[in-house]
Coordinates of C-alpha atoms in Angstrom, one line a residue:
M1 CA 0.0 0.0 0.0
G2 CA 3.0 2.3 0.7
A3 CA 4.3 1.9 -2.9
P4 CA 1.1 3.2 -4.6
V5 CA 1.1 6.3 -2.3
A6 CA 4.7 7.1 -3.2
Q7 CA 4.0 6.8 -6.9
D8 CA 1.0 9.2 -6.6
R9 CA 3.2 11.8 -4.8
E10 CA 5.9 11.5 -7.5
R11 CA 3.3 12.0 -10.3
M12 CA 1.9 15.1 -8.5
A13 CA 5.4 16.6 -8.2
H14 CA 6.1 16.2 -11.9
A15 CA 2.8 17.8 -12.7
V16 CA 3.6 20.9 -10.6
T17 CA 7.0 21.2 -12.2
R18 CA 5.5 21.1 -15.8
Q19 CA 3.0 23.8 -14.8
G20 CA 5.8 26.1 -13.5
I21 CA 7.8 25.7 -16.6
A22 CA 4.8 26.5 -18.8
R23 CA 4.0 29.7 -16.8
G24 CA 7.7 30.9 -17.1
A25 CA 7.7 30.3 -20.8
R26 CA 4.5 32.3 -21.2
A27 CA 6.0 35.2 -19.1
A28 CA 9.2 35.3 -21.2
A29 CA 7.1 35.3 -24.4
V30 CA 5.1 38.2 -23.1
A31 CA 8.2 40.2 -22.1
L32 CA 9.8 39.6 -25.5
S33 CA 6.7 40.7 -27.3
L34 CA 6.6 43.9 -25.2
A35 CA 10.2 44.7 -26.0
L36 CA 9.7 44.2 -29.7
A37 CA 6.6 46.4 -29.6
C38 CA 8.5 49.2 -27.9
A39 CA 11.3 49.0 -30.4
L40 CA 8.9 49.2 -33.3
A41 CA 6.9 52.0 -31.7
A42 CA 10.1 54.2 -31.4
P43 CA 10.2 56.9 -34.2
A44 CA 12.9 56.3 -36.9
A45 CA 14.1 60.0 -36.5
A46 CA 15.5 59.2 -33.1
A47 CA 18.4 57.2 -34.7
T48 CA 21.6 59.2 -34.8
L49 CA 25.3 58.6 -35.7
P50 CA 27.9 58.6 -33.0
A51 CA 29.7 61.9 -32.6
G52 CA 32.0 62.6 -35.5
S53 CA 31.5 59.2 -37.1
A54 CA 31.0 60.7 -40.5
F55 CA 34.5 62.3 -40.4
S56 CA 37.9 60.8 -39.8
R57 CA 39.5 64.1 -38.8
T58 CA 38.4 67.7 -38.4
Q59 CA 40.1 71.1 -37.9
V60 CA 39.3 74.8 -38.1
T61 CA 41.7 77.6 -38.9
L62 CA 41.4 81.4 -39.1
S63 CA 43.1 83.8 -41.6
E64 CA 43.0 86.6 -39.0
T65 CA 42.7 86.4 -35.3
S66 CA 42.7 90.1 -34.4
G67 CA 39.5 91.3 -32.8
G68 CA 37.2 93.4 -35.0
A69 CA 38.8 92.2 -38.2
Q70 CA 37.2 90.3 -41.1
S71 CA 38.4 86.7 -41.0
R72 CA 38.1 83.6 -43.1
F73 CA 37.2 80.4 -41.3
T74 CA 38.5 77.2 -43.0
F75 CA 36.9 73.8 -41.9
I76 CA 38.7 70.7 -43.2
A77 CA 37.4 67.2 -42.6
G78 CA 38.0 63.7 -44.1
T79 CA 34.6 62.0 -44.9
V80 CA 33.9 58.4 -43.8
A81 CA 30.3 58.4 -45.1
E82 CA 28.4 60.3 -47.8
V83 CA 27.8 63.8 -46.4
D84 CA 24.5 65.5 -47.4
E85 CA 24.6 68.6 -45.2
I86 CA 26.8 70.5 -42.8
D87 CA 25.8 73.1 -40.2
L88 CA 28.5 75.5 -38.8
T89 CA 27.3 77.4 -35.8
F90 CA 29.4 80.3 -34.7
P91 CA 29.6 81.7 -31.1
G92 CA 27.7 84.8 -30.2
G93 CA 29.3 88.0 -31.1
F94 CA 30.6 86.9 -34.5
D95 CA 29.0 89.0 -37.2
L96 CA 27.9 86.9 -40.2
G97 CA 26.1 89.7 -42.0
A98 CA 28.5 89.8 -44.9
A99 CA 29.6 86.2 -44.8
K100 CA 29.6 83.8 -47.7
A101 CA 30.7 80.2 -48.0
D102 CA 32.3 77.9 -50.6
A103 CA 33.4 74.2 -50.5
V104 CA 35.8 72.1 -52.5
M105 CA 37.2 68.6 -52.3
L106 CA 41.0 68.4 -52.0
E107 CA 42.8 65.7 -54.0
G108 CA 46.5 66.3 -53.5
L109 CA 47.3 69.7 -54.9
N110 CA 44.0 69.8 -56.9
R111 CA 40.8 71.4 -55.8
V112 CA 37.6 69.6 -57.1
P113 CA 34.5 71.8 -57.0
V114 CA 31.4 70.4 -55.3
T115 CA 27.8 71.4 -56.0
M116 CA 26.3 73.0 -53.0
T117 CA 24.0 75.8 -51.7
H118 CA 24.5 77.7 -48.5
T119 CA 22.1 79.6 -46.2
I120 CA 22.8 81.8 -43.2
D121 CA 20.4 81.8 -40.3
G122 CA 21.6 83.9 -37.4
Q123 CA 24.9 82.4 -36.2
M124 CA 24.5 79.2 -38.3
V125 CA 25.8 78.6 -41.8
R126 CA 24.2 75.6 -43.5
L127 CA 25.7 74.0 -46.6
A128 CA 23.6 71.4 -48.6
F129 CA 25.4 69.2 -51.1
D130 CA 23.7 67.8 -54.1
P131 CA 25.0 65.2 -55.0
P132 CA 26.4 64.3 -51.5
V133 CA 30.1 64.4 -50.9
A134 CA 31.4 60.9 -51.3
A135 CA 33.0 58.9 -48.6
G136 CA 36.8 58.9 -48.5
A137 CA 37.1 62.5 -49.7
T138 CA 38.9 65.5 -48.0
L139 CA 36.3 68.3 -47.7
R140 CA 37.3 71.9 -47.3
V141 CA 34.6 74.5 -46.4
Q142 CA 35.5 78.2 -46.2
V143 CA 33.3 80.9 -44.6
H144 CA 34.5 84.3 -45.7
E145 CA 34.1 87.8 -44.2
V146 CA 33.2 86.8 -40.7
K147 CA 33.7 89.8 -38.4
L148 CA 35.4 88.8 -35.2
P149 CA 34.3 90.3 -31.8
S150 CA 36.6 93.1 -30.4
Q151 CA 37.2 91.1 -27.2
G152 CA 39.5 88.2 -27.7
G153 CA 39.2 84.8 -26.0
T154 CA 38.8 81.1 -26.5
H155 CA 35.8 80.0 -28.6
A156 CA 34.3 76.9 -30.1
L157 CA 32.7 76.2 -33.5
Q158 CA 29.8 73.8 -33.3
V159 CA 29.5 71.4 -36.3
A160 CA 26.5 69.3 -37.1
Y161 CA 25.9 67.2 -40.3
R162 CA 23.6 64.8 -42.0
A163 CA 25.4 61.8 -43.5
A164 CA 23.7 58.9 -45.3
G165 CA 20.3 60.4 -44.2
M166 CA 21.2 60.3 -40.5
P167 CA 22.2 63.4 -38.4
G168 CA 25.3 63.6 -36.3
T169 CA 27.7 66.0 -34.6
V170 CA 31.4 66.8 -34.3
P171 CA 33.0 67.6 -31.0
P172 CA 33.3 71.4 -30.6
L173 CA 36.3 72.8 -32.5
G174 CA 38.2 75.3 -30.4
F175 CA 40.0 78.4 -31.6
K176 CA 41.4 81.6 -30.2
T177 CA 41.0 85.3 -31.1
E178 CA 42.9 88.3 -29.8
T179 CA 41.6 91.5 -28.3
V180 CA 41.9 94.5 -30.7
T181 CA 44.7 96.9 -29.8
T182 CA 44.8 100.7 -30.0
A183 CA 47.3 100.5 -32.9
Q184 CA 45.0 98.2 -34.9
I185 CA 42.1 100.6 -34.3
V186 CA 44.2 103.5 -35.6
S187 CA 45.4 101.5 -38.6
R188 CA 41.8 100.5 -39.5
W189 CA 40.7 104.1 -39.1
L190 CA 43.5 105.2 -41.5
D191 CA 42.2 102.7 -44.1
T192 CA 39.0 104.9 -44.4
Q193 CA 40.8 108.2 -44.9
D194 CA 41.0 109.8 -48.3
W195 CA 44.4 111.5 -47.7
V196 CA 45.8 108.0 -46.8
R197 CA 44.5 106.6 -50.1
A198 CA 46.1 109.5 -51.9
W199 CA 49.4 109.0 -50.1
N200 CA 49.5 105.3 -50.8
S201 CA 48.8 105.9 -54.5
V202 CA 52.4 107.0 -54.8
D203 CA 54.4 103.7 -54.9
A204 CA 57.5 105.1 -53.2
L205 CA 55.6 106.6 -50.3
K206 CA 53.5 103.4 -49.9
L207 CA 56.6 101.2 -49.9
F208 CA 58.6 103.1 -47.3
T209 CA 56.0 105.1 -45.3
K210 CA 52.6 103.5 -45.4
P211 CA 50.6 105.2 -42.6
Q212 CA 48.7 102.0 -41.6
I213 CA 51.9 100.1 -41.1
V214 CA 53.5 103.0 -39.2
A215 CA 50.6 102.9 -36.8
L216 CA 51.1 99.1 -36.3
A217 CA 54.9 99.2 -36.2
I218 CA 55.4 101.9 -33.6
P219 CA 54.1 99.9 -30.5
L220 CA 55.5 96.6 -31.8
L221 CA 59.0 98.0 -32.4
F222 CA 59.0 99.7 -29.0
T223 CA 59.6 96.4 -27.3
G224 CA 62.5 95.7 -29.6
W225 CA 63.9 99.2 -28.9
L226 CA 63.8 98.6 -25.2
T227 CA 65.6 95.2 -25.7
S228 CA 68.3 97.0 -27.7
I229 CA 68.8 99.6 -25.0
A230 CA 68.9 96.9 -22.4
L231 CA 71.6 95.0 -24.4
V232 CA 73.9 98.0 -24.7
G233 CA 73.0 99.3 -21.2
L234 CA 74.3 96.1 -19.7
A235 CA 77.2 95.5 -22.1
F236 CA 78.8 98.9 -22.0
P237 CA 79.5 99.1 -18.2
L238 CA 81.2 95.7 -18.5
A239 CA 83.1 96.9 -21.5
I240 CA 84.3 99.9 -19.6
A241 CA 85.7 97.8 -16.8
G242 CA 87.2 95.3 -19.3
G243 CA 88.7 98.1 -21.4
L244 CA 90.3 99.8 -18.4
A245 CA 91.8 96.6 -17.3
L246 CA 93.2 95.9 -20.8
A247 CA 94.6 99.4 -21.0
F248 CA 96.6 98.9 -17.8
A249 CA 97.7 95.5 -19.0
R250 CA 98.8 97.0 -22.4
M251 CA 101.0 99.5 -20.5
A252 CA 102.3 96.9 -18.0
K253 CA 106.0 96.5 -17.4
I254 CA 105.7 92.6 -17.5
P255 CA 106.1 91.6 -21.1
P256 CA 103.8 88.5 -21.1
V257 CA 100.9 90.6 -19.7
R258 CA 101.5 93.3 -22.3
W259 CA 101.7 90.7 -25.1
I260 CA 98.5 88.9 -24.1
A261 CA 96.6 92.2 -23.8
G262 CA 97.9 93.3 -27.2
L263 CA 97.0 90.0 -28.8
Y264 CA 93.5 90.1 -27.5
I265 CA 93.0 93.8 -28.6
N266 CA 94.4 93.1 -32.1
V267 CA 92.3 90.0 -32.6
I268 CA 89.1 91.6 -31.5
R269 CA 89.6 94.8 -33.5
G270 CA 90.9 92.8 -36.5
T271 CA 87.9 90.6 -36.9
P272 CA 84.3 91.5 -37.7
L273 CA 81.8 91.6 -34.8
F274 CA 79.5 89.5 -36.9
L275 CA 82.1 86.7 -37.0
Q276 CA 82.5 86.9 -33.2
I277 CA 78.7 86.7 -32.8
Y278 CA 78.6 83.5 -34.9
I279 CA 81.4 82.0 -33.0
A280 CA 79.7 82.6 -29.7
F281 CA 76.2 81.6 -30.8
V282 CA 77.0 78.7 -33.0
G283 CA 80.4 77.5 -32.0
L284 CA 80.0 77.5 -28.2
P285 CA 76.8 75.3 -28.2
I286 CA 78.6 72.8 -30.4
A287 CA 81.3 72.7 -27.8
G288 CA 78.7 72.0 -25.1
I289 CA 78.6 75.6 -23.6
R290 CA 75.1 76.9 -23.5
A291 CA 73.7 80.1 -22.1
P292 CA 70.6 82.2 -22.6
L293 CA 70.6 84.1 -25.9
F294 CA 70.3 87.5 -24.2
L295 CA 73.1 86.9 -21.8
T296 CA 75.4 85.6 -24.6
G297 CA 74.6 88.7 -26.6
V298 CA 75.5 91.0 -23.7
I299 CA 78.8 89.2 -23.2
V300 CA 79.8 89.3 -26.9
L301 CA 79.1 93.0 -27.1
A302 CA 81.0 93.7 -24.0
L303 CA 84.1 91.7 -25.1
N304 CA 84.1 93.4 -28.5
S305 CA 83.7 96.9 -27.1
S306 CA 86.3 96.4 -24.4
A307 CA 89.0 96.1 -27.0
Y308 CA 88.2 99.5 -28.5
L309 CA 87.7 101.1 -25.1
A310 CA 91.1 99.8 -24.1
E311 CA 92.8 101.8 -26.9
I312 CA 90.7 104.8 -26.0
F313 CA 91.7 104.6 -22.3
R314 CA 95.4 104.0 -23.1
A315 CA 95.5 107.0 -25.5
G316 CA 93.8 109.1 -22.9
I317 CA 96.2 108.1 -20.1
Q318 CA 99.2 108.6 -22.3
S319 CA 97.9 112.1 -23.2
I320 CA 98.4 113.2 -19.6
H321 CA 101.7 115.0 -19.2
R322 CA 104.3 113.2 -17.3
G323 CA 104.7 116.1 -15.0
Q324 CA 101.4 115.0 -13.4
F325 CA 103.0 111.8 -12.3
E326 CA 106.0 113.6 -11.0
A327 CA 103.9 116.1 -9.0
A328 CA 101.9 113.2 -7.5
S329 CA 105.1 111.4 -6.6
S330 CA 106.5 114.5 -4.9
L331 CA 103.4 114.5 -2.7
G332 CA 104.2 110.9 -1.6
M333 CA 101.7 109.1 -3.8
T334 CA 102.4 105.7 -5.2
Y335 CA 101.9 104.9 -8.9
W336 CA 98.4 103.5 -8.3
Q337 CA 97.4 106.4 -6.1
A338 CA 98.5 108.8 -8.7
M339 CA 96.5 106.9 -11.3
R340 CA 93.4 106.8 -9.1
H341 CA 93.4 110.4 -7.9
V342 CA 95.2 112.4 -10.6
V343 CA 95.5 110.6 -13.9
V344 CA 92.3 108.7 -14.3
P345 CA 90.0 111.6 -13.4
Q346 CA 91.6 113.8 -16.1
T347 CA 91.6 110.9 -18.5
V348 CA 87.9 110.4 -18.1
K349 CA 87.1 114.0 -19.0
R350 CA 89.3 113.7 -22.1
V351 CA 87.9 110.3 -23.3
L352 CA 84.3 111.0 -22.5
P353 CA 83.4 112.2 -26.0
T354 CA 85.1 109.2 -27.7
M355 CA 83.5 106.9 -25.2
T356 CA 80.1 108.3 -26.1
S357 CA 80.9 107.6 -29.8
E358 CA 81.8 104.1 -28.9
F359 CA 78.4 103.8 -27.0
I360 CA 76.6 105.0 -30.2
L361 CA 78.5 102.4 -32.3
L362 CA 77.7 99.6 -29.9
F363 CA 74.0 100.6 -29.8
K364 CA 73.9 100.3 -33.6
D365 CA 75.8 97.0 -33.5
T366 CA 73.0 95.4 -31.5
A367 CA 71.2 95.0 -34.9
L368 CA 73.7 92.3 -35.7
L369 CA 72.2 90.1 -33.0
S370 CA 69.0 89.8 -35.0
A371 CA 70.8 87.2 -37.1
V372 CA 71.1 84.8 -34.2
G373 CA 67.5 85.1 -33.0
I374 CA 67.6 87.9 -30.3
F375 CA 64.4 89.8 -30.7
E376 CA 65.8 93.3 -30.6
L377 CA 64.7 96.3 -32.8
M378 CA 66.0 95.0 -36.1
L379 CA 64.5 91.5 -35.8
Y380 CA 61.1 92.9 -34.8
S381 CA 61.1 95.3 -37.8
N382 CA 62.3 92.5 -40.2
S383 CA 59.4 90.2 -38.9
I384 CA 56.8 92.9 -39.6
A385 CA 58.3 93.7 -43.0
T386 CA 58.1 90.0 -43.9
D387 CA 54.5 89.7 -42.8
T388 CA 53.4 92.9 -44.6
G389 CA 55.7 92.8 -47.7
N390 CA 56.5 96.5 -47.0
L391 CA 59.7 98.3 -45.9
T392 CA 57.9 100.8 -43.6
P393 CA 59.0 99.0 -40.4
F394 CA 62.6 99.5 -41.3
V395 CA 62.0 103.3 -41.6
V396 CA 60.3 103.3 -38.2
A397 CA 63.2 101.3 -36.8
A398 CA 65.6 103.9 -38.1
V399 CA 63.7 106.6 -36.3
Y400 CA 64.0 104.6 -33.1
Y401 CA 67.8 104.4 -33.5
L402 CA 67.9 108.2 -34.2
I403 CA 66.0 108.9 -31.0
V404 CA 69.1 107.7 -29.1
T405 CA 71.9 108.6 -31.4
I406 CA 71.1 112.2 -32.5
P407 CA 70.8 113.6 -28.9
L408 CA 74.1 111.8 -28.0
I409 CA 75.9 113.1 -31.1
N410 CA 74.8 116.7 -30.3
W411 CA 75.8 116.2 -26.7
V412 CA 79.2 115.0 -27.7
G413 CA 79.7 118.1 -29.9
K414 CA 78.8 120.4 -27.0
L415 CA 81.0 118.4 -24.6
E416 CA 84.0 118.6 -26.9
A417 CA 83.6 122.4 -27.1
K418 CA 83.5 122.7 -23.3
L419 CA 86.5 120.5 -22.8
A420 CA 88.5 122.4 -25.5
Q421 CA 87.6 125.6 -23.7
A422 CA 88.7 124.2 -20.3
E423 CA 92.0 122.9 -21.7
G424 CA 92.9 126.0 -23.7
G425 CA 91.4 128.6 -21.4
A426 CA 89.5 130.3 -24.2
A427 CA 86.4 129.5 -26.3
P428 CA 87.0 127.5 -29.4
P429 CA 87.0 129.3 -32.7
S430 CA 83.5 129.6 -34.2
V431 CA 82.8 128.1 -37.6
K432 CA 80.6 130.3 -39.7
K433 CA 78.3 127.7 -41.2
R434 CA 74.7 127.1 -40.4
A435 CA 73.8 123.9 -38.6
G436 CA 71.3 121.6 -40.2
L437 CA 69.0 119.1 -38.8
F438 CA 71.6 116.3 -38.9
W439 CA 74.8 118.3 -38.7
R440 CA 76.5 120.5 -36.2
P441 CA 79.6 122.7 -36.7
A442 CA 82.8 120.8 -35.7
S443 CA 84.4 121.9 -32.4
A444 CA 88.1 122.5 -31.8
G445 CA 88.1 119.2 -29.9
P446 CA 90.1 118.3 -26.8
V447 CA 93.9 118.6 -26.6
A448 CA 95.9 117.9 -29.7
E449 CA 97.8 114.9 -28.5
F450 CA 94.6 113.1 -27.5
E451 CA 92.9 113.9 -30.8
A452 CA 95.8 112.3 -32.6
S453 CA 95.7 109.2 -30.5
A454 CA 91.9 108.8 -30.8
E455 CA 92.2 108.4 -34.6
V456 CA 92.6 104.7 -34.1
H457 CA 89.0 104.6 -32.7
E458 CA 87.5 106.6 -35.6
S459 CA 88.7 103.9 -38.1
R460 CA 86.4 101.3 -36.6

């Protein structure tokens, strides 16, 4: 009797299991049906391409980044799918009122035209291609005459497209613009003036003194002018110290010291400064000696000028009458005390005009450093001239040089007259010839023996 009961229980358990499996299958079927229904119910327009999937590479460049200027935006992308339409959305503040667009396909150095139409709606430029741009092409889109905002900053160009009938987007393409400067405002104002147009109608005036470029060059070259002044301002004091030491070494009683000083002076004075600059800036780095460009420039100028100042100082010291040494010796002074308190003070007065001339020469020689990449006055002007294709920046640079040199030249003339009067006890003879803008009557100069010894400097 126990066996039939056990069989009945086993049959009941199998029946319950079959019923549970059937219910689970029905539930899974219902869930699958609902999922399919939801998928079919979703609108087809909701399908989009992943960001940037229609393009393999994208970039945007500007022809002009100065605020307030008209610029040309160039969008270049490699197509992966057929592109039907591109939307370029510019940030707020960019004026598209006069903008126009074109597009070509780039095949090596060739430009293949594409058939397209463009419309501008607010900040968006839409380009529609018919037929679509084929996959595997390099597409270049240019939007011309976009006026940039006056305030510079970092911006982003938004790019959307429709490829193979499906919409997509490109990650924002960043670019930078610069805040408009006062010089640029003045230059653009000059563009509108009738007298400027008349001035520029003469080729020679336009080539050398174009007003718009003058307005741009003055503030830009000012930085280079300050650099040139800094170079000579640091190099000349070092040259004075070096030149004085070389002068004493040249007059030393120890032959090896005198020979070494003479060799240095003759080598420096006998070779071009340009050659010395190249040795320092090209040769030393090859030898493993590296220093900042500005510091190297200061050292080269100082070493070069010290050789010329050494001869100036030596000539000035030897122009002092020997009786000055004897008088100092009779007062119990040693040789170096006589030099310090008697000879050198008189020498400085006599060599000051020639030292000033050497300063002027050294200031002009800073232009040679432009050849090795130091951004002084000449390199700034050359950079602007290269960008503009005009020689006006060189004329502006010449004016900057003259701002320093002309006052110093006039001051030297007056100083020579005063020294001549102090040495001779009477005013120098006047020269009856009118002085011009860039010329002054020659003075009688300092004492005769120093004038003769200073001729070696004038031959530089």
